Tab-separated table of C-alpha atoms in Angstrom:
chain	number	residue	atom	x	y	z
A	1	MET	CA	49.717	82.304	75.211
A	2	SER	CA	50.976	85.426	75.087
A	3	ILE	CA	54.039	87.495	75.629
A	4	ASP	CA	52.534	89.231	79.511
A	5	ASP	CA	51.999	85.735	80.366
A	6	ARG	CA	55.297	84.457	79.690
A	7	THR	CA	56.956	87.176	80.628
A	8	ASP	CA	54.449	86.269	84.053
A	9	GLU	CA	55.692	82.938	84.008
A	10	VAL	CA	59.987	84.097	84.509
A	11	LEU	CA	59.251	87.214	87.381
A	12	ASP	CA	57.456	83.844	88.959
A	13	GLU	CA	59.919	81.760	89.015
A	14	THR	CA	62.567	81.834	91.830
A	15	LEU	CA	66.513	81.518	91.610
A	16	ASP	CA	67.113	78.208	90.854
A	17	ALA	CA	68.513	75.335	88.939
A	18	GLU	CA	65.741	76.756	85.484
A	19	TRP	CA	66.159	80.532	86.145
A	20	MET	CA	69.861	80.374	86.215
A	21	ASP	CA	69.336	78.373	83.031
A	22	GLN	CA	67.676	80.349	81.117
A	23	ARG	CA	69.727	84.144	81.629
A	24	THR	CA	72.707	81.468	81.410
A	25	GLY	CA	71.972	77.905	79.483
A	26	TRP	CA	74.085	76.978	80.973
A	27	ARG	CA	72.394	73.136	81.444
A	28	GLY	CA	74.148	73.051	77.669
A	29	VAL	CA	77.824	73.682	78.162
A	30	TRP	CA	77.647	71.029	80.801
A	31	ASN	CA	76.150	68.283	79.135
A	32	GLY	CA	78.356	69.033	76.579
A	33	ILE	CA	81.082	68.439	79.130
A	34	PHE	CA	80.693	66.470	81.587
A	35	LEU	CA	77.016	64.411	79.453
A	36	ARG	CA	78.251	63.826	76.339
A	37	MET	CA	78.584	60.531	74.838
A	38	ILE	CA	81.812	58.737	75.126
A	39	PRO	CA	82.670	54.755	73.723
A	40	LYS	CA	83.137	51.958	75.567
A	41	VAL	CA	86.426	52.827	77.103
A	42	ASN	CA	88.659	51.088	79.787
A	43	TRP	CA	91.138	52.519	83.092
A	44	SER	CA	93.924	53.908	80.708
A	45	PHE	CA	91.072	56.525	79.128
A	46	THR	CA	90.831	58.352	82.536
A	47	LEU	CA	94.439	59.734	82.733
A	48	GLY	CA	93.821	62.649	81.298
A	49	SER	CA	91.610	63.627	83.625
A	50	ALA	CA	93.612	62.691	86.485
A	51	THR	CA	96.380	64.965	84.701
A	52	LEU	CA	94.113	67.119	85.043
A	53	PHE	CA	92.976	66.351	88.728
A	54	VAL	CA	96.705	67.014	89.661
A	55	VAL	CA	96.687	69.997	87.638
A	56	VAL	CA	94.051	71.683	90.357
A	57	ASN	CA	95.916	70.186	93.024
A	58	GLN	CA	98.985	72.476	91.739
A	59	PHE	CA	97.169	75.196	91.593
A	60	ILE	CA	95.411	75.289	94.178
A	61	THR	CA	98.436	74.100	96.615
A	62	GLY	CA	100.602	76.241	94.733
A	63	ILE	CA	98.661	79.769	95.220
A	64	LEU	CA	98.530	78.256	99.407
A	65	LEU	CA	102.478	78.237	98.817
A	66	THR	CA	102.209	81.513	97.934
A	67	ILE	CA	101.496	83.455	101.167
A	68	TYR	CA	103.687	82.450	102.837
A	69	TYR	CA	106.861	82.172	100.199
A	70	VAL	CA	109.372	85.083	99.221
A	71	PRO	CA	111.453	83.981	96.561
A	72	SER	CA	115.262	86.393	97.995
A	73	PRO	CA	117.763	84.246	98.691
A	74	GLN	CA	117.390	86.350	102.277
A	75	ASP	CA	113.848	84.425	102.372
A	76	ALA	CA	113.663	81.882	100.801
A	77	TYR	CA	115.147	78.914	102.886
A	78	ASP	CA	113.598	80.636	106.118
A	79	THR	CA	110.323	81.103	104.530
A	80	VAL	CA	110.480	76.911	103.222
A	81	LEU	CA	110.842	75.459	106.682
A	82	TYR	CA	108.888	78.638	108.139
A	83	ILE	CA	106.347	76.910	106.049
A	84	THR	CA	107.143	72.945	106.840
A	85	ASN	CA	107.602	73.266	110.263
A	86	GLU	CA	105.846	76.606	112.059
A	87	LEU	CA	102.352	76.224	110.377
A	88	PRO	CA	99.707	74.094	110.862
A	89	ALA	CA	99.324	71.556	107.570
A	90	GLY	CA	101.879	73.375	106.043
A	91	TRP	CA	104.751	70.312	105.095
A	92	LEU	CA	101.200	68.509	104.261
A	93	ILE	CA	100.728	71.564	102.172
A	94	ARG	CA	103.433	71.731	100.665
A	95	GLY	CA	104.070	67.625	100.073
A	96	MET	CA	100.661	67.704	98.752
A	97	HIS	CA	102.797	70.467	96.164
A	98	HIS	CA	106.084	68.788	95.598
A	99	TRP	CA	104.546	64.979	94.736
A	100	GLY	CA	101.813	66.382	92.680
A	101	ALA	CA	104.380	67.746	90.956
A	102	THR	CA	105.564	63.503	90.649
A	103	ALA	CA	102.782	62.612	89.928
A	104	MET	CA	101.285	65.684	86.793
A	105	VAL	CA	104.643	64.639	84.982
A	106	ALA	CA	104.021	60.590	85.401
A	107	LEU	CA	100.498	60.701	85.013
A	108	ALA	CA	101.302	63.134	81.999
A	109	ILE	CA	103.827	60.507	80.197
A	110	LEU	CA	101.192	57.308	80.844
A	111	HIS	CA	97.939	59.701	79.566
A	112	MET	CA	100.597	60.419	76.640
A	113	LEU	CA	101.622	56.102	76.089
A	114	ARG	CA	97.857	55.716	75.831
A	115	VAL	CA	97.243	57.834	73.111
A	116	ILE	CA	100.180	56.761	71.359
A	117	TYR	CA	99.526	53.097	72.437
A	118	TYR	CA	95.370	53.787	71.124
A	119	GLY	CA	96.546	56.090	68.102
A	120	ALA	CA	94.705	58.809	69.717
A	121	TYR	CA	96.890	61.049	67.390
A	122	LYS	CA	95.795	60.917	63.817
A	123	PHE	CA	93.813	62.420	62.101
A	124	PRO	CA	91.250	64.006	63.234
A	125	ARG	CA	93.055	64.723	66.083
A	126	GLU	CA	96.449	66.017	65.556
A	127	VAL	CA	95.994	69.409	67.295
A	128	THR	CA	94.841	67.777	70.163
A	129	TRP	CA	98.221	66.092	70.536
A	130	ILE	CA	100.303	68.820	69.411
A	131	SER	CA	98.133	70.967	71.960
A	132	GLY	CA	99.036	67.917	74.286
A	133	VAL	CA	103.380	67.377	74.063
A	134	MET	CA	103.114	71.207	74.499
A	135	LEU	CA	101.665	70.805	77.961
A	136	LEU	CA	103.672	68.260	78.252
A	137	LEU	CA	106.573	70.000	77.995
A	138	ILE	CA	105.252	72.919	80.117
A	139	THR	CA	104.791	70.189	82.753
A	140	PHE	CA	108.974	70.090	82.718
A	141	GLY	CA	109.743	74.151	82.667
A	142	PHE	CA	106.887	73.671	86.393
A	143	GLY	CA	109.379	71.495	87.578
A	144	PHE	CA	111.997	72.722	86.172
A	145	THR	CA	112.099	75.984	87.709
A	146	GLY	CA	109.178	74.737	91.027
A	147	TYR	CA	112.969	73.294	92.215
A	148	LEU	CA	115.247	75.944	92.526
A	149	LEU	CA	112.521	77.691	94.562
A	150	PRO	CA	113.344	75.768	97.618
A	151	TRP	CA	116.877	77.933	97.618
A	152	ASP	CA	118.302	74.540	99.914
A	153	GLN	CA	121.931	72.950	98.494
A	154	LYS	CA	120.185	70.045	96.312
A	155	ALA	CA	117.845	73.580	94.588
A	156	TYR	CA	121.174	75.355	93.937
A	157	TRP	CA	123.664	72.940	92.181
A	158	ALA	CA	121.043	71.503	90.631
A	159	THR	CA	119.817	74.588	88.512
A	160	THR	CA	123.115	75.511	88.258
A	161	VAL	CA	124.008	72.705	86.328
A	162	GLY	CA	120.913	72.483	84.933
A	163	THR	CA	121.622	76.160	83.767
A	164	LYS	CA	124.388	75.157	82.339
A	165	ILE	CA	123.084	71.780	79.795
A	166	LEU	CA	121.914	75.317	77.606
A	167	GLU	CA	125.073	76.796	77.112
A	168	VAL	CA	126.492	73.096	74.245
A	169	THR	CA	124.118	74.672	71.739
A	170	PRO	CA	126.414	76.854	69.624
A	171	VAL	CA	126.866	79.664	68.452
A	172	VAL	CA	123.666	81.446	71.525
A	173	GLY	CA	124.588	78.602	74.023
A	174	GLU	CA	126.274	81.288	76.350
A	175	SER	CA	123.772	83.920	75.904
A	176	LEU	CA	120.970	81.724	76.091
A	177	LEU	CA	123.578	80.684	79.932
A	178	ARG	CA	122.978	84.456	80.749
A	179	ILE	CA	119.716	84.805	79.676
A	180	ALA	CA	118.558	81.823	82.013
A	181	ARG	CA	120.311	83.105	84.928
A	182	GLY	CA	120.009	87.180	85.048
A	183	GLY	CA	123.523	87.278	84.611
A	184	ASP	CA	126.956	85.001	84.747
A	185	GLN	CA	125.716	83.067	88.057
A	186	LEU	CA	122.821	81.400	90.017
A	187	SER	CA	121.981	84.536	92.195
A	188	ALA	CA	118.815	86.672	93.965
A	189	VAL	CA	118.128	87.878	89.730
A	190	THR	CA	117.859	83.579	89.211
A	191	LEU	CA	115.561	83.269	91.593
A	192	SER	CA	112.986	86.121	91.206
A	193	ARG	CA	113.175	85.046	86.978
A	194	PHE	CA	112.421	81.177	88.490
A	195	PHE	CA	109.649	81.815	90.705
A	196	GLY	CA	108.086	85.049	88.512
A	197	ILE	CA	108.082	82.088	85.832
A	198	HIS	CA	107.037	79.535	87.947
A	199	VAL	CA	104.068	81.019	89.756
A	200	TRP	CA	103.284	83.825	86.350
A	201	VAL	CA	104.197	82.660	83.340
A	202	LEU	CA	103.859	78.844	82.866
A	203	PRO	CA	100.661	79.081	84.054
A	204	ALA	CA	99.252	81.604	82.025
A	205	VAL	CA	100.635	79.565	79.797
A	206	LEU	CA	99.659	76.208	80.804
A	207	LEU	CA	95.901	77.366	81.218
A	208	SER	CA	95.704	78.966	77.682
A	209	ILE	CA	96.635	75.385	75.879
A	210	LEU	CA	95.011	73.424	78.264
A	211	GLY	CA	91.192	75.491	77.913
A	212	ILE	CA	92.776	74.397	73.494
A	213	HIS	CA	93.209	70.933	74.494
A	214	LEU	CA	90.125	69.759	76.595
A	215	TYR	CA	87.922	71.982	74.347
A	216	LEU	CA	89.729	69.824	71.675
A	217	VAL	CA	89.091	66.292	73.554
A	218	ILE	CA	85.299	67.265	73.720
A	219	ARG	CA	84.297	69.731	70.393
A	220	ILE	CA	85.888	66.130	68.639
A	221	GLY	CA	85.063	63.341	71.382
A	222	ILE	CA	87.491	60.509	72.775
A	223	SER	CA	89.046	57.657	70.750
A	224	ALA	CA	86.930	53.832	70.297
A	225	PRO	CA	89.197	51.224	71.134
A	226	ALA	CA	89.885	49.623	68.141
A	227	LYS	CA	87.545	46.494	66.855
A	228	ARG	CA	88.625	42.813	65.916
A	229	GLU	CA	87.183	43.362	62.082
A	230	GLU	CA	84.512	39.671	62.710
B	1	MET	CA	67.671	44.474	88.224
B	2	ASP	CA	66.643	46.434	89.966
B	3	GLU	CA	63.279	45.438	89.401
B	4	LEU	CA	63.440	42.781	90.402
B	5	ASP	CA	64.675	43.694	93.736
B	6	GLN	CA	61.975	45.718	94.034
B	7	ALA	CA	59.990	44.837	97.022
B	8	ALA	CA	55.489	44.333	96.170
B	9	PRO	CA	54.225	47.109	94.173
B	10	ASP	CA	52.251	48.634	97.191
B	11	ARG	CA	55.235	48.686	99.842
B	12	ALA	CA	57.608	50.873	95.729
B	13	ALA	CA	54.040	52.739	96.130
B	14	GLU	CA	54.362	53.734	99.390
B	15	SER	CA	58.177	54.420	99.266
B	16	GLU	CA	56.890	56.917	96.256
B	17	ALA	CA	54.011	58.181	98.756
B	18	LEU	CA	56.320	59.116	101.595
B	19	PRO	CA	59.135	61.465	102.281
B	20	PRO	CA	61.725	58.407	102.000
B	21	ASP	CA	63.713	57.332	105.215
B	22	ASP	CA	67.287	56.141	105.001
B	23	GLU	CA	65.361	52.263	104.494
B	24	ASP	CA	63.755	53.473	101.588
B	25	VAL	CA	66.401	55.486	99.446
B	26	GLU	CA	69.239	52.230	99.367
B	27	GLU	CA	66.483	50.317	97.279
B	28	GLY	CA	64.659	52.887	95.137
B	29	VAL	CA	67.739	54.495	94.588
B	30	ASP	CA	68.726	53.432	90.744
B	31	ARG	CA	71.654	53.630	88.559
B	32	ARG	CA	72.877	56.720	87.357
B	33	LYS	CA	71.078	58.674	90.715
B	34	PHE	CA	74.303	55.705	92.460
B	35	LEU	CA	76.706	57.460	90.610
B	36	ALA	CA	76.141	60.550	90.578
B	37	ARG	CA	75.277	60.933	94.568
B	38	GLY	CA	78.940	58.368	94.457
B	39	THR	CA	80.710	61.537	92.303
B	40	LEU	CA	78.965	63.904	94.098
B	41	SER	CA	79.865	62.678	97.647
B	42	ILE	CA	83.851	62.123	96.206
B	43	GLY	CA	84.258	65.910	94.881
B	44	VAL	CA	82.405	66.766	98.689
B	45	VAL	CA	85.650	64.368	99.815
B	46	LEU	CA	87.636	65.297	98.010
B	47	ALA	CA	87.443	70.114	98.136
B	48	ALA	CA	87.622	69.596	102.350
B	49	GLY	CA	91.167	68.046	101.462
B	50	TRP	CA	91.905	71.119	99.571
B	51	THR	CA	89.647	74.315	101.826
B	52	VAL	CA	90.426	71.689	105.485
B	53	PRO	CA	93.994	71.644	105.425
B	54	ALA	CA	94.185	75.415	104.010
B	55	ALA	CA	92.022	76.728	106.437
B	56	ALA	CA	94.763	75.667	109.419
B	57	TYR	CA	97.581	77.467	106.873
B	58	VAL	CA	95.576	80.606	106.223
B	59	PHE	CA	94.182	81.311	109.685
B	60	GLY	CA	97.369	79.862	111.573
B	61	PRO	CA	99.583	83.167	112.593
B	62	ALA	CA	95.801	84.602	113.112
B	63	ARG	CA	95.498	82.435	115.634
B	64	LYS	CA	98.746	82.052	117.790
B	65	SER	CA	100.171	85.041	119.898
B	66	ASP	CA	103.319	86.362	118.172
B	67	THR	CA	104.653	87.613	121.724
B	68	THR	CA	104.901	85.578	125.231
B	69	GLU	CA	106.904	86.576	129.073
B	70	GLU	CA	109.418	84.690	129.614
B	71	TRP	CA	111.639	85.394	132.499
B	72	VAL	CA	114.930	87.270	131.087
B	73	SER	CA	118.293	86.370	133.402
B	74	LEU	CA	119.434	90.609	133.961
B	75	GLY	CA	123.573	89.679	135.912
B	76	ALA	CA	123.658	89.289	139.278
B	77	ALA	CA	121.388	90.733	142.346
B	78	ASN	CA	124.653	92.415	144.809
B	79	LYS	CA	125.363	94.508	141.765
B	80	VAL	CA	122.590	96.951	142.680
B	81	PRO	CA	124.260	99.613	145.500
B	82	VAL	CA	121.217	100.051	147.719
B	83	GLY	CA	118.886	103.025	146.428
B	84	GLU	CA	120.572	103.444	143.138
B	85	PRO	CA	118.919	103.091	140.219
B	86	THR	CA	121.393	100.503	138.059
B	87	LEU	CA	121.303	100.325	134.342
B	88	PHE	CA	120.915	97.024	132.660
B	89	LYS	CA	121.280	95.767	129.722
B	90	THR	CA	120.025	92.361	127.891
B	91	THR	CA	118.768	91.125	124.773
B	92	VAL	CA	115.573	89.830	123.674
B	93	VAL	CA	115.007	87.922	120.285
B	94	ARG	CA	112.514	88.233	118.916
B	95	ALA	CA	110.454	85.525	116.465
B	96	THR	CA	107.561	87.134	113.968
B	97	GLY	CA	107.112	84.363	111.656
B	98	TRP	CA	110.110	83.551	109.807
B	99	VAL	CA	111.854	86.293	111.069
B	100	THR	CA	114.103	86.990	114.157
B	101	SER	CA	115.217	89.756	115.433
B	102	GLU	CA	117.157	90.571	118.395
B	103	GLU	CA	116.725	94.018	120.824
B	104	GLU	CA	118.659	95.303	123.545
B	105	ILE	CA	116.554	95.590	126.854
B	106	ALA	CA	117.294	98.390	129.495
B	107	VAL	CA	116.345	98.586	132.852
B	108	TYR	CA	117.055	100.722	135.708
B	109	VAL	CA	116.867	97.987	139.043
B	110	LEU	CA	116.028	99.941	142.516
B	111	THR	CA	116.972	98.659	145.428
B	112	GLU	CA	116.320	100.817	149.339
B	113	ASP	CA	117.205	97.267	151.216
B	114	GLY	CA	118.586	94.651	149.169
B	115	ARG	CA	116.613	91.910	149.535
B	116	THR	CA	113.130	93.674	146.627
B	117	TYR	CA	113.585	94.509	143.824
B	118	THR	CA	111.835	96.904	140.523
B	119	GLY	CA	112.595	97.805	138.227
B	120	LEU	CA	112.416	100.316	135.253
B	121	SER	CA	111.920	100.951	131.540
B	122	ASN	CA	114.529	103.992	130.310
B	123	VAL	CA	112.213	104.574	127.984
B	124	CYS	CA	110.729	108.036	127.682
B	125	THR	CA	106.670	107.721	127.893
B	126	HIS	CA	106.992	110.630	126.536
B	127	LEU	CA	108.652	110.536	122.182
B	128	GLY	CA	110.724	107.623	123.201
B	129	CYS	CA	113.686	109.307	123.829
B	130	ARG	CA	116.453	107.593	126.112
B	131	VAL	CA	116.740	108.969	129.552
B	132	ARG	CA	119.885	108.587	131.959
B	133	TRP	CA	119.954	109.123	135.851
B	134	VAL	CA	121.388	111.270	136.607
B	135	ASP	CA	122.731	111.148	141.090
B	136	ASP	CA	122.845	114.393	141.750
B	137	SER	CA	119.004	115.527	140.942
B	138	ASP	CA	118.053	112.951	141.934
B	139	GLY	CA	116.013	111.813	139.259
B	140	PHE	CA	116.481	110.719	135.982
B	141	PHE	CA	116.786	113.371	133.065
B	142	CYS	CA	115.175	112.914	129.529
B	143	PRO	CA	117.428	114.419	126.802
B	144	CYS	CA	114.828	115.893	124.782
B	145	HIS	CA	112.640	117.555	125.913
B	146	ASN	CA	114.212	118.180	129.336
B	147	ALA	CA	111.570	116.257	131.436
B	148	VAL	CA	112.510	114.508	135.253
B	149	PHE	CA	110.747	112.144	136.292
B	150	ASN	CA	111.671	111.203	139.884
B	151	LYS	CA	113.135	107.523	141.966
B	152	ASP	CA	110.047	105.894	141.422
B	153	GLY	CA	109.591	106.648	137.797
B	154	SER	CA	106.405	109.472	138.189
B	155	VAL	CA	107.081	112.585	136.777
B	156	ALA	CA	108.561	115.316	137.701
B	157	THR	CA	108.665	118.259	135.273
B	158	GLY	CA	108.290	118.640	131.820
B	159	PRO	CA	105.627	116.947	129.408
B	160	PRO	CA	105.205	112.720	130.027
B	161	PRO	CA	101.984	111.845	130.251
B	162	ARG	CA	102.244	108.652	132.697
B	163	ALA	CA	105.411	107.359	134.569
B	164	LEU	CA	108.126	105.443	133.139
B	165	ASP	CA	106.861	101.359	133.061
B	166	ALA	CA	106.794	99.349	135.637
B	167	PHE	CA	109.033	95.741	135.042
B	168	GLU	CA	108.082	93.381	137.479
B	169	LEU	CA	111.397	91.582	138.581
B	170	LYS	CA	112.323	88.646	140.804
B	171	VAL	CA	115.271	87.073	142.073
B	172	GLU	CA	116.405	82.664	142.501
B	173	ASP	CA	120.029	81.814	143.678
B	174	GLY	CA	121.633	85.183	143.873
B	175	GLN	CA	120.240	86.213	140.112
B	176	LEU	CA	118.251	88.879	138.699
B	177	PHE	CA	115.059	88.306	136.094
B	178	VAL	CA	113.251	90.157	134.332
B	179	LYS	CA	109.863	89.423	132.739
B	180	LEU	CA	109.551	90.259	130.041
B	181	GLU	CA	106.927	89.846	126.242
B	182	VAL	CA	109.192	88.301	123.942
């Protein structure tokens, strides 16, 4: 087959999966991610995917909440009430984000327990484990910063107490407290920086480390449950 | 198992040759196809679970009108002297999204017979200054550009492009009400 024939053949093809694969190589990526071989495992091995699913939910509902939420002491609580009571399905979007946050922490911890139970953190998956622990800490960061954003009494005092814990750090405690609050007291500055951390800093860090985590899971493959010796 | 469940060979060949209808799909689906379709279906349901509420949530404020018409009380109708426009003031609360603001509304109420009432806005139609009824000159006077409106609101002299805006009024149990867009 001459080069001209092959070119003609390529040009004749319509925009379909084959056409796209020749130009992007998507099929190899797809197969590598979704059609990779895995050992025979049980349902506890789906906890990581379940956590990932909730992360997707948090991103979608979180982005939707920022359409109306305003992180200022004058507006924060009013906008949350507006979202919950006035907007169609606002209660649902907020509820999904609220309960998704709890589910994310719970599922991440269950996922971690599964990894510990099966010894899946051992060679060659140490880096996967370390990135996973970092993801859990980021998840706690999300929970802590997100809790303040409704700016109600519970949020205000929980963050007052939560930031106060930083103060017991030796030597730099007082500085840490002031950095966390953006001053001596909880204020507009605190709300604004918690919002910025919650919607920009943490998502950026989460996505980066999540990328590494998933890359390693696919590259190394998941661990098989240990088998009884014959 | 799947092979054993298949009907006679001629039936299978027939179902391959013809475009499958629902019944044939049930028989022709192998385990791999079934799981792929199941996964896809679940994915579609989940995607709908996000996008349908999201669309309602995002488009909600656009579908609802910001303003509604409302009858607002101005006070006792017998406070209006016959033949002389009298200024009534009231405040309305406007809510836009989560922000509420109070706006003062002023209405010149006029009655010529003590039974029927007409209402005029005191906002000049030229550049929005507040006009004032001057009894001696028998007209509404605007201080900004010396415009004068007649008693019925029509332009007497000056730059305004049109008559003063009129309000719809009604009297119930001796109380004056004005129809406002809130």
